[in-house]
């Protein structure tokens, strides 16, 4: 499949605007795309784009706040979010909570800020709370747009996203048969961050029809928040590694299953709450370890690269235990911390190379 | 609970330990001794209540030492709703307070190092690192910490505690109660309150199971009343900082706040604070200030720098500066009005969703502005705490707004509440020196 068929984020935004649609800039990690789309709002995700003037964010945030948050704020201050009518910030971690509050209380950008609190458990009360929270968001969006989508319209939007997510899941499962390089695969699946469900589904269906030579290489799992700078994926390829599955917040942790409830808000809530384990949603270390071990078993991965954003507490706390559990199962792992603004330092490439070599031997 | 453990507890705590600590305190009260390095030229002698504080804290850790097997033990986050656990007879331990104590006693580098050797990053909260290091190594400056039978993490201070307590739950293999308190960006929503209340209700059966007894609601109400009384007294105490000269500095408050954090819901905490208030009022009547020659008055934002309390108190005291109020100590008093023993669960839900750390940056800014006016302050020190993001994010704008609105100097001081490795002595000294100059301009 020619990766050039994936439209650029800017062109997608231009297209939405030309059609009179509203753009929402959405920060990591979990939210309901369907809820936005039911209001004709198109989510474009903002995962702290690299190559921004970080001093702009630095005027409001201390240096010990992660680069995702720094970059998101810098991007906003550069005026790059002027195309967005609103900013949705799911409550992912203390740092994004802080950013939301600074935006709402101090910076007050032109766009309306909508926070979404995600509960930290998977209990019935967490589902009920998230249902209420999504309903409150519905009310805010109604005030904002003057629209009142019906339950049927909500369900249509949900099913559209579910279809797209099923195709995303299939892409993840078939990745080794599609003949895509590491970087091309992630360009494709990450386009879900800004393409509409319909557009992404078409792209995914096309991609799934193409079969290529099974990508060889030393099979590894990638865990962490996101694969940035993306060049890191090329480094893995060059060092003869192949990412066969992932536990990345922007990808594998968002392989949401279709819901079952006929009540739209409950269905949206359940999809998020029962998604693959994620420390930011409060899954236990045991659940995460079990999930990773299973993932390694199914994908044939020999090891795991924990590719972490510096200062990311949700990730850092689980690491020692996770790595021990993996070790007990004979799975090697490595921990690499990055600031997404830095070009991939030589040292990181060397460490990845040494890790892959070790797995190979 | 075991007979041998109970006998040990009674013998070591009730029969020998507590009477000894009482005797020690009485001696200290009868023959007060001023620490040899105390700067009497700049600071008033330590408050008399210090002997009682020491007794209370020592008693608390002494009880902890012999609690296992005699009483159920819970480890709880500092902002956790402890009243239910108190009513069920749990011995409650706060790892953050233990972390603070390790900070004061200079044990953090060693303990945190043990956690770091086990793979924990230096970028996670230093309280958590200290605690995990202590758990892994069994070392603590207080001799021994009782193993928990139950863990309770409440997200009203940060999400960090959840990740931290998940590590503890895995280590100790005990149940973890999560009380998730949605962040209050603008106002508390009804569904958020309902969510917290539901979790409290559900936590009761787990706690009852671990405690092996049923919750007596009359007892719970009594404990809430005591919590409220202590909190109100604490509020009164810190409000005395308005007086000029202030009879208590925040450095004293940091030391004497341990009971309001660790021992809410107990009679002795109420007596303790009533006594402290009496002493402060006496000092006000005598015109005695915490800093002998108080010329300037400051606000402190964020957690203390536990390992440099003395240095900061003396450095500022030397220049006639008294830090008279802080958002941190205020946090333990400002929720008193929300506590209502007649509506136990509703009021616990409302109280514990409302701490300053669970509210937006504007709320903290407004609190600081109010303090600047009410306490007639000349400047603000905002401790930018490397390992406490929820308290620190927003400080840059808060500082700018305070400077703009009041035209007073406001200093952002980079450090860490517990880890001295994130503290640069020379840099802090030079920044403080220029700040002091600005105060005098
Ligand atoms: S990288 Fe970690 S700390 Fe930063 S926004 Fe994402 S989850 Fe939060
Ligand atoms: S991150 Fe801050 S609020 Fe949370 S436990 Fe650490 S010091 Fe306390």
CSV table of C-alpha atoms in Angstrom, one decimal, chain A residues 58-66 89 91-102 104-108 115-123 125-126 129 132-133 136 279-286 289 310-314 316-321 324-325 337, chain B residues 118-121 123-125 128-129 132 155 157-160 162-164 166-167 170 177-183 185-186 189 191-192 195 198-199 202 357-363 365 383-390 392-398 400-401 412 414-415:
chain,number,residue,atom,x,y,z
A,58,UNK,CA,8.0,27.2,29.3
A,59,UNK,CA,6.5,30.6,30.1
A,60,UNK,CA,3.8,28.8,32.0
A,61,UNK,CA,5.1,25.4,32.9
A,62,UNK,CA,8.1,24.2,34.9
A,63,UNK,CA,10.8,22.2,33.2
A,64,UNK,CA,9.8,19.0,35.1
A,65,UNK,CA,6.5,18.8,33.3
A,66,UNK,CA,6.6,16.3,30.4
A,89,UNK,CA,-8.9,17.6,27.6
A,91,UNK,CA,-8.2,13.9,32.6
A,92,UNK,CA,-5.2,11.7,31.9
A,93,UNK,CA,-2.7,12.6,34.6
A,94,UNK,CA,-1.7,15.3,37.0
A,95,UNK,CA,0.2,17.2,34.3
A,96,UNK,CA,-2.7,17.4,31.9
A,97,UNK,CA,-5.0,18.3,34.8
A,98,UNK,CA,-2.6,21.2,35.6
A,99,UNK,CA,-2.5,22.2,31.9
A,100,UNK,CA,-6.3,22.2,31.7
A,101,UNK,CA,-6.6,24.4,34.8
A,102,UNK,CA,-3.9,26.8,33.6
A,104,UNK,CA,-9.1,27.7,31.9
A,105,UNK,CA,-8.0,30.0,34.7
A,106,UNK,CA,-4.9,31.8,33.5
A,107,UNK,CA,-4.3,31.7,29.7
A,108,UNK,CA,-7.9,31.7,28.7
A,115,UNK,CA,-12.4,18.9,30.5
A,116,UNK,CA,-13.5,15.3,30.8
A,117,UNK,CA,-12.8,13.5,34.1
A,118,UNK,CA,-12.1,9.8,33.5
A,119,UNK,CA,-12.6,7.6,36.6
A,120,UNK,CA,-9.7,5.6,37.8
A,121,UNK,CA,-11.4,2.3,38.3
A,122,UNK,CA,-13.4,-0.3,36.5
A,123,UNK,CA,-16.1,-0.7,39.0
A,125,UNK,CA,-19.7,3.2,40.1
A,126,UNK,CA,-17.0,4.2,37.7
A,129,UNK,CA,-19.9,8.2,36.9
A,132,UNK,CA,-22.9,11.1,34.0
A,133,UNK,CA,-19.8,12.8,32.9
A,136,UNK,CA,-22.7,16.6,31.2
A,279,UNK,CA,-2.2,3.0,34.2
A,280,UNK,CA,-3.9,6.4,33.6
A,281,UNK,CA,-7.3,4.7,34.0
A,282,UNK,CA,-6.1,2.9,37.1
A,283,UNK,CA,-5.5,-0.6,36.0
A,284,UNK,CA,-3.5,-2.7,38.4
A,285,UNK,CA,0.1,-3.7,37.7
A,286,UNK,CA,-1.1,-7.4,37.7
A,289,UNK,CA,1.6,-7.6,33.4
A,310,UNK,CA,10.5,11.7,30.6
A,311,UNK,CA,8.6,12.8,33.8
A,312,UNK,CA,5.6,10.6,33.0
A,313,UNK,CA,4.6,9.4,36.4
A,314,UNK,CA,1.7,7.1,35.3
A,316,UNK,CA,7.2,5.2,35.6
A,317,UNK,CA,5.6,3.8,38.7
A,318,UNK,CA,4.6,0.5,37.1
A,319,UNK,CA,7.9,-0.2,35.3
A,320,UNK,CA,10.0,-2.0,37.9
A,321,UNK,CA,7.2,-4.5,38.7
A,324,UNK,CA,10.2,-8.1,36.9
A,325,UNK,CA,7.0,-10.0,35.8
A,337,UNK,CA,13.2,7.8,28.4
B,118,UNK,CA,15.0,-1.3,42.4
B,119,UNK,CA,14.2,0.7,39.2
B,120,UNK,CA,12.0,3.5,40.4
B,121,UNK,CA,12.8,6.7,38.6
B,123,UNK,CA,11.4,11.7,38.5
B,124,UNK,CA,8.6,10.3,40.6
B,125,UNK,CA,7.3,11.9,43.8
B,128,UNK,CA,6.7,7.8,47.1
B,129,UNK,CA,10.3,7.0,46.5
B,132,UNK,CA,8.9,2.4,48.6
B,155,UNK,CA,-7.0,11.0,44.5
B,157,UNK,CA,-4.3,15.3,46.3
B,158,UNK,CA,-2.9,13.8,43.1
B,159,UNK,CA,-3.2,10.8,40.8
B,160,UNK,CA,0.4,9.9,41.9
B,162,UNK,CA,-2.9,5.8,43.0
B,163,UNK,CA,0.2,4.6,41.1
B,164,UNK,CA,2.1,4.5,44.4
B,166,UNK,CA,-0.8,0.1,43.4
B,167,UNK,CA,2.9,-0.7,44.1
B,170,UNK,CA,1.2,-5.5,45.0
B,177,UNK,CA,-9.6,0.9,48.5
B,178,UNK,CA,-9.7,3.7,45.9
B,179,UNK,CA,-11.6,6.8,46.6
B,180,UNK,CA,-11.5,8.7,43.3
B,181,UNK,CA,-12.4,12.3,43.6
B,182,UNK,CA,-13.1,14.0,40.3
B,183,UNK,CA,-11.1,17.3,39.9
B,185,UNK,CA,-12.3,22.8,37.6
B,186,UNK,CA,-15.1,25.2,38.3
B,189,UNK,CA,-21.0,18.7,40.3
B,191,UNK,CA,-22.8,13.5,39.9
B,192,UNK,CA,-19.2,13.8,41.2
B,195,UNK,CA,-19.7,9.1,42.8
B,198,UNK,CA,-21.0,5.7,46.5
B,199,UNK,CA,-17.3,4.8,46.7
B,202,UNK,CA,-18.7,0.6,49.1
B,357,UNK,CA,-5.2,20.4,45.5
B,358,UNK,CA,-8.4,19.1,43.9
B,359,UNK,CA,-9.4,22.5,42.7
B,360,UNK,CA,-8.2,24.7,39.9
B,361,UNK,CA,-5.3,27.1,39.8
B,362,UNK,CA,-7.7,30.0,40.2
B,363,UNK,CA,-8.9,28.7,43.5
B,365,UNK,CA,-4.6,32.1,43.3
B,383,UNK,CA,8.2,26.7,46.3
B,384,UNK,CA,8.3,25.1,42.9
B,385,UNK,CA,8.4,21.5,44.0
B,386,UNK,CA,10.1,19.2,41.4
B,387,UNK,CA,8.3,16.1,42.5
B,388,UNK,CA,4.8,17.5,43.2
B,389,UNK,CA,3.3,18.5,39.9
B,390,UNK,CA,-0.3,19.0,41.1
B,392,UNK,CA,3.3,23.3,41.3
B,393,UNK,CA,1.8,23.6,37.9
B,394,UNK,CA,0.2,27.0,37.6
B,395,UNK,CA,2.7,28.7,39.9
B,396,UNK,CA,4.4,30.7,37.2
B,397,UNK,CA,1.1,32.4,36.3
B,398,UNK,CA,0.1,32.7,39.9
B,400,UNK,CA,2.9,36.8,37.8
B,401,UNK,CA,-0.6,37.7,38.7
B,412,UNK,CA,9.7,31.0,42.6
B,414,UNK,CA,13.1,25.6,42.7
B,415,UNK,CA,13.5,22.6,45.1
